[in-house]
């Protein structure tokens, strides 16, 4: 039996095909698929037998059984109807329409077909409830965590209906907020916006629980507490309140309370060190991302738990501050708190070359904050000494890379290295030492770094080598170059015994011992005390 079909899938309900393996959406988006599927169904032998049986029944005047199954050879034998139609229902009549002359499958919209067509009624799609995924102030805390926090709040505020004063607030900061105790003042003032001098239970709950601070990570909590409302970063000024409280409360810094001028210097030094290592863009704007990527949070928690502040090597060690400040004071001969080129050239027993000092004062690696032409301030010196004494750190490598990259094109070439090494070579000759030719040095540097292209060195090449710091020493620090060549076995053994210590940690430890011994000798000569400041230097000796 020939069957003419000119598919018009616009009137075919894809869901009526009842093909679980084919998505109705795919059929709707591609009418050609619907047409081919229907043609395939018409070509099936079962379909041909079914249609012939219906046609013969109509010719014989036998009424159609629209509710039961159609009798056919295949149906009586239990063979299933093709998957387009559910078992027990009749197929649709011929798709040819008498009104338009074009074959169509009419889409049933209301009620079942009088002929029992399996093209079922189209129902409205079920609306899927999508849970809220954006919260302006962050996702609210789970109920159990919230209830636990509220229970602890009730304990702390029990008997304090009028609220807690500042001196009563520290335990809450540490035990409920899980923040270092020296954040209590900053957090207290953040909640007590009106400056009433007390924080009530409702005010604390509104800020910490309802403000979703409870579920934020520690870095975000600290960033939110310290940040100024109209800024999206932390400044150096933002860190001063917590340093003041640390100085006032930490047992390891109690001895500084009689010398407020050195309290201030200590706080400044800690902040400068933090920004040197954490603020990688060098714009004095510490972002939340930088705060999360660094190790400041762990150092703060360590400082809060450790009574000996000198064991907190990251940022907070008083001994490290002592070394930095005394080194600066030794170079600042006129004590105007500024250093010029001639002062800096004396650093490390004249270890540096004039050419590298000129590059530092050209402010290529970092713009000075002294605002005095030709002068380096204390903050600038902190950046310099951290870079000079720990050339293994990434901030240090970036500092010296900018110095050696004379044309600023992002690569260090053979000519640029030779420019700096020429002065090293001249100094070796003046000291009657056997000079090492630049060609030999260049081969050694290539072997040490292993650059991707031996014609030049990129910052990425240097950061990928543990010997990158020694390359800069070869180029402009004669003392460290000679030490590298001799390979002191004692220092090598020390490094292996304490692999967690950085070059800066080892330097600061050696220098602190040296300075302490000098102080003891001076005190013995003057019959003084080790607890007295050396008034001639006005520095903590």
XYZ file of C-alpha atoms in Angstrom:
541
model
C 0.000 0.000 0.000
C 1.411 3.288 -1.091
C 1.144 6.046 1.429
C 1.793 9.633 0.466
C 3.127 11.828 3.247
C 4.366 15.347 3.005
C 5.551 16.044 6.573
C 4.379 19.213 8.245
C 6.002 18.887 11.678
C 4.587 22.186 12.807
C 1.412 20.295 13.808
C 3.145 17.284 15.301
C 3.422 17.114 19.050
C 6.910 15.673 19.710
C 5.832 14.343 23.099
C 3.086 12.306 21.384
C 5.745 10.231 19.631
C 6.452 8.700 23.058
C 10.084 8.045 22.264
C 11.883 8.014 25.591
C 15.213 7.784 23.870
C 14.628 11.017 21.895
C 14.276 14.392 23.583
C 11.111 16.323 22.583
C 13.217 19.469 22.686
C 15.526 18.027 20.042
C 12.534 17.289 17.783
C 11.067 20.761 18.283
C 14.338 22.407 17.384
C 14.727 20.234 14.254
C 11.438 19.553 12.364
C 13.331 17.391 9.906
C 13.845 14.811 12.633
C 10.096 14.570 13.270
C 9.413 14.036 9.573
C 11.984 11.267 9.266
C 10.771 9.516 12.402
C 7.191 9.457 11.105
C 8.314 8.145 7.711
C 10.271 5.416 9.473
C 7.192 4.436 11.478
C 5.070 4.187 8.302
C 7.658 1.856 6.745
C 7.454 -0.678 9.572
C 5.715 -4.029 8.645
C 3.586 -3.887 11.785
C 2.321 -0.463 10.806
C 1.387 -1.661 7.301
C -0.587 -4.611 8.685
C -2.318 -2.409 11.218
C -3.388 0.172 8.669
C -4.598 -2.510 6.197
C -6.654 -4.138 8.943
C -8.320 -0.865 9.827
C -8.950 -0.091 6.167
C -10.614 -3.503 5.560
C -12.774 -3.119 8.645
C -14.017 0.258 7.440
C -14.872 -1.203 3.974
C -16.752 -4.089 5.600
C -18.771 -1.729 7.784
C -17.279 -3.079 10.992
C -17.215 -0.337 13.644
C -13.816 0.624 14.993
C -13.007 -0.534 18.508
C -11.538 2.706 19.814
C -11.266 1.580 23.434
C -9.870 -1.900 22.959
C -7.033 -3.338 21.082
C -7.190 -3.700 17.296
C -7.344 -7.193 15.990
C -4.494 -7.937 13.696
C -2.300 -10.880 13.152
C 0.486 -9.333 15.073
C -1.731 -7.990 17.829
C -3.398 -11.324 18.466
C -0.058 -13.007 18.798
C 0.975 -10.618 21.523
C 3.449 -8.623 19.447
C 3.745 -5.077 20.767
C 2.608 -2.090 18.764
C 5.559 0.052 17.569
C 6.981 2.227 20.334
C 5.387 5.373 18.951
C 2.032 4.266 20.377
C 1.211 2.839 23.771
C -0.168 -0.673 23.902
C -3.956 -0.932 23.719
C -4.665 2.280 21.777
C -5.463 2.730 18.126
C -3.120 4.507 15.743
C -4.198 7.790 14.224
C -6.180 7.879 10.990
C -4.465 8.705 7.738
C -2.678 12.032 8.084
C -4.244 13.328 4.859
C -6.531 16.286 5.609
C -9.643 16.627 3.515
C -9.884 20.354 4.100
C -6.456 21.438 2.981
C -5.375 18.624 0.772
C -2.015 18.440 2.550
C -1.253 15.574 4.903
C -0.905 16.701 8.516
C -0.931 15.288 11.980
C -3.314 17.405 13.987
C -2.003 18.420 17.424
C -4.598 17.555 20.022
C -5.075 20.461 22.418
C -8.209 19.678 24.430
C -9.694 16.355 25.513
C -9.008 12.865 24.213
C -9.487 12.067 20.540
C -12.776 10.474 19.587
C -10.747 7.944 17.655
C -8.549 7.148 20.603
C -5.500 8.834 19.109
C -2.374 8.364 21.222
C -1.441 11.971 20.610
C -2.090 12.973 24.192
C -3.136 16.318 25.570
C -0.279 18.785 25.974
C 0.054 19.751 29.583
C 1.717 22.879 30.829
C 5.347 22.304 31.867
C 5.880 21.903 35.576
C 7.616 24.923 37.032
C 10.815 23.874 38.769
C 11.581 25.843 41.905
C 15.190 27.029 41.725
C 16.638 27.648 45.170
C 18.108 31.056 45.886
C 21.778 31.108 44.982
C 22.681 34.798 45.400
C 22.663 36.577 48.718
C 23.709 40.207 48.894
C 25.456 39.774 52.249
C 26.515 36.176 51.699
C 24.741 32.904 52.326
C 23.148 32.851 55.803
C 24.671 30.447 58.325
C 23.129 26.999 58.885
C 20.597 26.919 61.702
C 22.660 24.649 63.948
C 25.732 26.893 63.648
C 23.622 29.977 64.246
C 21.966 28.484 67.322
C 25.309 27.412 68.728
C 26.683 30.933 68.299
C 23.633 32.517 69.879
C 23.915 30.157 72.835
C 27.531 31.219 73.389
C 26.537 34.882 73.036
C 23.926 34.478 75.735
C 26.590 33.077 78.031
C 28.957 35.978 77.462
C 26.293 38.648 77.805
C 24.614 37.034 80.830
C 24.525 39.616 83.584
C 25.454 42.392 81.143
C 22.069 43.621 80.009
C 23.544 47.013 79.198
C 26.303 45.472 77.078
C 30.049 44.776 77.325
C 32.705 47.436 77.687
C 35.983 47.341 75.751
C 38.012 45.612 78.476
C 35.335 42.896 78.722
C 35.150 42.298 74.990
C 38.464 40.472 74.367
C 37.311 36.956 75.446
C 34.340 37.208 73.105
C 36.655 38.196 70.222
C 38.857 35.190 70.779
C 36.359 32.479 71.772
C 33.288 33.283 69.662
C 34.809 35.110 66.692
C 37.972 32.953 66.716
C 40.080 36.016 65.928
C 43.426 37.017 67.473
C 42.818 38.797 70.750
C 44.502 41.991 69.543
C 41.592 42.472 67.133
C 39.183 43.140 70.004
C 39.468 46.944 69.885
C 39.058 47.098 66.101
C 36.038 44.780 66.205
C 34.528 46.639 69.176
C 34.722 49.980 67.351
C 33.372 48.418 64.167
C 30.204 47.385 66.033
C 29.958 50.428 68.324
C 29.618 52.871 65.437
C 28.017 55.540 67.622
C 30.899 55.419 70.096
C 28.775 54.651 73.143
C 31.551 52.663 74.813
C 29.493 49.472 75.055
C 28.418 46.685 72.701
C 25.054 45.089 73.467
C 24.094 41.530 72.686
C 21.687 42.606 69.969
C 24.315 44.823 68.349
C 26.867 42.009 68.317
C 24.373 39.469 66.960
C 23.242 41.899 64.277
C 26.826 42.465 63.096
C 28.329 39.014 63.533
C 25.401 36.635 62.946
C 22.849 38.547 60.904
C 25.628 40.233 58.920
C 26.881 36.736 57.987
C 30.357 37.387 59.406
C 29.931 34.068 61.202
C 30.377 31.937 58.079
C 33.062 33.988 56.318
C 36.635 32.749 56.237
C 39.104 34.369 58.633
C 40.808 36.429 55.919
C 37.482 37.938 54.839
C 36.519 38.620 58.451
C 39.784 40.459 59.134
C 39.571 42.322 55.840
C 35.996 43.450 56.619
C 36.867 44.576 60.145
C 39.961 46.576 59.185
C 38.886 48.016 55.835
C 37.598 51.554 55.530
C 33.943 51.544 54.340
C 34.548 53.454 51.110
C 37.618 51.469 49.991
C 38.120 48.035 48.453
C 41.582 47.452 49.891
C 43.604 47.800 53.070
C 46.110 50.599 53.608
C 49.043 50.754 55.994
C 46.975 52.969 58.297
C 44.345 50.237 58.589
C 46.852 47.899 60.261
C 48.045 50.367 62.891
C 45.158 49.826 65.380
C 45.876 46.107 65.736
C 49.636 46.774 66.071
C 48.952 49.294 68.849
C 46.864 46.730 70.725
C 49.492 44.037 70.168
C 52.142 46.326 71.668
C 49.890 47.132 74.623
C 48.916 43.549 75.458
C 51.548 41.087 74.255
C 53.841 39.887 77.062
C 56.815 39.665 74.690
C 56.597 43.391 73.932
C 55.851 44.637 77.409
C 59.393 46.006 77.862
C 58.770 48.551 75.075
C 55.983 50.327 76.950
C 58.490 52.714 78.552
C 59.770 53.786 75.109
C 56.782 54.808 72.975
C 59.035 56.089 70.157
C 60.301 52.556 69.541
C 56.817 51.138 69.833
C 55.935 53.268 66.857
C 59.065 52.181 64.942
C 58.321 48.544 65.660
C 54.738 48.881 64.382
C 55.936 50.653 61.226
C 58.536 47.973 60.549
C 55.996 45.157 60.918
C 53.625 46.923 58.510
C 56.404 47.543 55.967
C 57.378 43.887 56.096
C 53.769 42.819 55.608
C 53.340 44.994 52.549
C 56.724 43.952 51.120
C 55.731 40.287 51.018
C 51.939 40.523 50.632
C 51.273 43.518 48.390
C 52.677 42.061 45.194
C 51.472 44.894 42.984
C 53.483 47.361 45.059
C 50.727 49.980 45.080
C 50.350 50.084 48.888
C 46.824 48.675 48.500
C 46.423 45.265 50.077
C 43.495 43.492 48.442
C 41.405 40.652 49.827
C 42.896 38.315 47.240
C 46.436 39.174 48.344
C 45.431 38.718 51.970
C 44.055 35.242 51.242
C 47.096 34.171 49.245
C 49.656 35.240 51.847
C 50.668 33.905 55.243
C 49.698 36.922 57.354
C 46.664 35.290 59.007
C 48.741 32.348 60.221
C 51.426 34.741 61.512
C 48.816 36.772 63.417
C 47.393 33.668 65.050
C 50.912 32.507 65.929
C 51.703 35.885 67.501
C 48.525 35.693 69.575
C 49.363 32.227 70.916
C 53.142 32.569 71.380
C 54.410 34.485 74.416
C 57.925 34.834 72.975
C 57.396 37.279 70.128
C 60.860 36.484 68.714
C 59.671 32.991 67.810
C 57.163 34.532 65.391
C 59.649 34.914 62.540
C 57.058 36.074 60.031
C 56.647 39.854 60.364
C 56.390 40.180 64.163
C 59.806 39.230 65.577
C 61.257 42.033 67.689
C 64.787 40.798 66.985
C 64.178 41.230 63.270
C 62.967 44.783 63.859
C 66.026 45.406 66.032
C 68.396 44.338 63.224
C 66.633 46.422 60.568
C 66.489 49.548 62.710
C 70.099 49.295 63.889
C 71.353 48.727 60.340
C 69.530 51.847 59.228
C 70.826 53.842 62.162
C 74.431 52.822 61.443
C 74.171 54.187 57.903
C 72.243 57.347 58.826
C 75.275 59.208 60.165
C 73.555 62.592 60.570
C 70.432 60.938 62.079
C 67.964 62.853 59.930
C 66.212 59.551 59.203
C 67.299 59.745 55.560
C 70.019 57.896 53.639
C 71.836 59.044 50.503
C 74.019 57.134 47.998
C 77.207 57.593 50.001
C 75.486 56.196 53.072
C 74.119 53.156 51.287
C 77.430 52.329 49.580
C 78.801 51.538 53.056
C 76.162 48.846 53.602
C 77.587 45.405 54.343
C 81.179 46.670 54.520
C 81.004 48.209 51.025
C 79.604 45.017 49.523
C 77.551 46.656 46.763
C 78.806 48.228 43.554
C 78.242 51.870 42.698
C 76.299 50.904 39.601
C 73.680 48.928 41.504
C 73.372 51.683 44.123
C 72.776 54.170 41.298
C 69.975 51.962 39.983
C 68.385 51.782 43.442
C 68.426 55.567 43.756
C 67.028 55.941 40.251
C 63.923 54.442 41.919
C 63.495 51.885 39.160
C 62.790 48.921 41.454
C 60.584 50.991 43.739
C 59.650 54.641 44.019
C 60.895 56.187 47.265
C 58.377 57.367 49.833
C 60.766 59.884 51.468
C 59.658 62.715 49.152
C 63.213 64.085 49.411
C 65.273 64.176 46.225
C 68.247 61.808 46.357
C 67.296 60.475 49.793
C 66.003 57.101 50.923
C 63.624 56.967 53.898
C 63.199 54.253 56.506
C 60.408 52.480 54.622
C 62.540 52.454 51.461
C 65.429 50.991 53.453
C 63.212 48.195 54.838
C 62.334 47.182 51.277
C 66.017 47.335 50.321
C 67.369 45.248 53.207
C 64.666 42.588 52.843
C 65.510 42.351 49.150
C 69.283 42.324 49.734
C 69.383 39.752 52.505
C 66.857 37.279 51.103
C 67.269 37.082 47.348
C 65.371 33.801 47.273
C 61.979 35.454 47.838
C 59.835 36.465 44.892
C 59.543 40.151 45.921
C 63.340 40.279 46.135
C 63.820 38.672 42.718
C 61.396 41.204 41.218
C 63.255 44.063 42.953
C 66.682 43.137 41.579
C 65.382 42.073 38.172
C 64.117 45.620 37.612
C 67.529 46.969 38.637
C 69.482 44.819 36.169
C 66.945 45.152 33.322
C 68.402 48.462 32.118
C 66.033 49.036 29.190
C 62.967 47.710 31.020
C 61.983 45.309 28.252
C 61.296 42.412 30.597
C 64.451 40.376 29.863
C 68.041 40.487 31.096
C 70.541 40.210 28.282
C 74.234 39.361 28.166
C 75.174 43.035 27.734
C 73.151 44.101 30.782
C 74.802 41.484 32.965
C 78.232 42.418 31.662
C 77.581 46.092 32.481
C 77.183 45.255 36.175
C 79.862 42.579 36.285
C 82.544 44.909 34.903
C 82.695 46.758 38.220
C 82.883 43.470 40.116
C 85.798 42.429 37.921
C 87.592 45.725 38.560
C 87.112 45.362 42.315
C 88.577 41.851 42.261
C 91.643 43.150 40.449
C 92.055 45.965 42.982
C 91.886 43.437 45.817
C 94.580 41.315 44.160
C 92.161 38.451 43.705
C 92.233 36.229 40.696
C 89.599 37.681 38.359
C 86.928 35.484 36.803
C 86.256 36.433 33.189
C 82.718 37.325 32.209
C 82.545 34.572 29.569
C 83.169 31.977 32.275
C 80.666 33.651 34.579
C 78.015 33.694 31.864
C 78.392 29.956 31.266
C 78.095 29.373 34.996
C 74.935 31.509 35.211
C 73.340 29.655 32.298
C 74.019 26.346 34.044
C 72.610 27.699 37.331
C 69.369 29.073 35.863
C 68.722 26.867 32.838
C 66.799 29.554 30.894
C 64.342 28.631 28.182
C 66.420 30.675 25.739
C 70.132 30.941 26.500
C 70.278 34.326 24.788
C 68.487 36.068 27.668
C 66.892 35.566 31.085
C 63.291 36.246 32.028
C 61.850 36.770 35.479
C 60.071 33.442 35.066
C 63.426 31.747 34.446
C 64.847 33.206 37.646
C 61.829 32.299 39.777
C 62.163 28.726 38.600
C 65.708 28.348 39.978
C 66.845 28.065 43.593
C 70.169 29.692 42.644
C 68.666 32.877 41.187
C 69.700 34.948 44.210
C 73.323 33.907 43.743
C 73.217 35.262 40.186
C 72.529 38.775 41.489
C 75.266 38.399 44.089
C 77.686 37.508 41.305
C 76.741 40.663 39.427
C 76.914 43.306 42.174
C 77.698 41.991 45.691
C 81.374 41.058 45.937
C 81.315 39.752 49.504
C 78.453 37.329 48.835
C 79.983 36.372 45.485
C 83.192 35.314 47.221
C 81.209 33.451 49.889
C 79.304 31.624 47.152
C 82.552 30.621 45.445
C 84.108 29.268 48.639
C 80.948 27.395 49.736
C 81.418 27.563 53.505
C 80.685 23.990 54.763
C 79.472 25.342 58.116
C 76.797 27.496 56.484
C 75.761 24.642 54.202
C 75.320 22.362 57.220
C 73.265 25.036 58.989
C 70.929 25.327 56.024
C 70.405 21.588 55.923
C 69.676 21.424 59.650
C 67.034 24.166 59.460
C 65.478 23.992 55.982
C 62.427 25.987 57.078
C 64.494 29.090 57.857
C 64.810 31.635 55.077
C 67.988 33.507 54.162
C 66.532 36.498 55.967
C 65.898 34.489 59.134
C 69.522 33.304 59.221
C 70.903 36.771 58.495
C 68.751 38.415 61.176
C 69.793 35.803 63.730
C 73.522 36.293 63.009
C 73.245 40.069 63.053
C 71.233 40.132 66.261
C 73.938 38.092 68.024
C 76.642 40.394 66.645
C 74.813 43.549 67.678
C 74.059 42.122 71.112
C 77.724 41.294 71.658
C 78.741 44.795 70.610
C 76.184 46.240 72.987
C 77.453 44.082 75.853
C 81.014 45.181 75.149
C 80.036 48.853 75.128
C 78.028 48.460 78.315
C 80.915 46.717 80.027
C 83.259 49.493 78.984
C 80.950 52.195 80.267
C 79.883 50.155 83.319
C 76.316 50.406 82.058
C 73.382 48.011 81.927
C 72.070 45.925 79.046
C 68.606 47.238 79.791
C 69.546 50.881 79.146
C 69.196 52.567 75.752
C 72.396 53.817 74.172
C 71.602 57.533 74.258
C 74.378 58.400 71.813
C 72.587 56.393 69.098
C 69.016 56.674 70.370
C 68.498 53.098 69.259
C 67.453 49.978 71.196
C 70.843 48.442 71.996
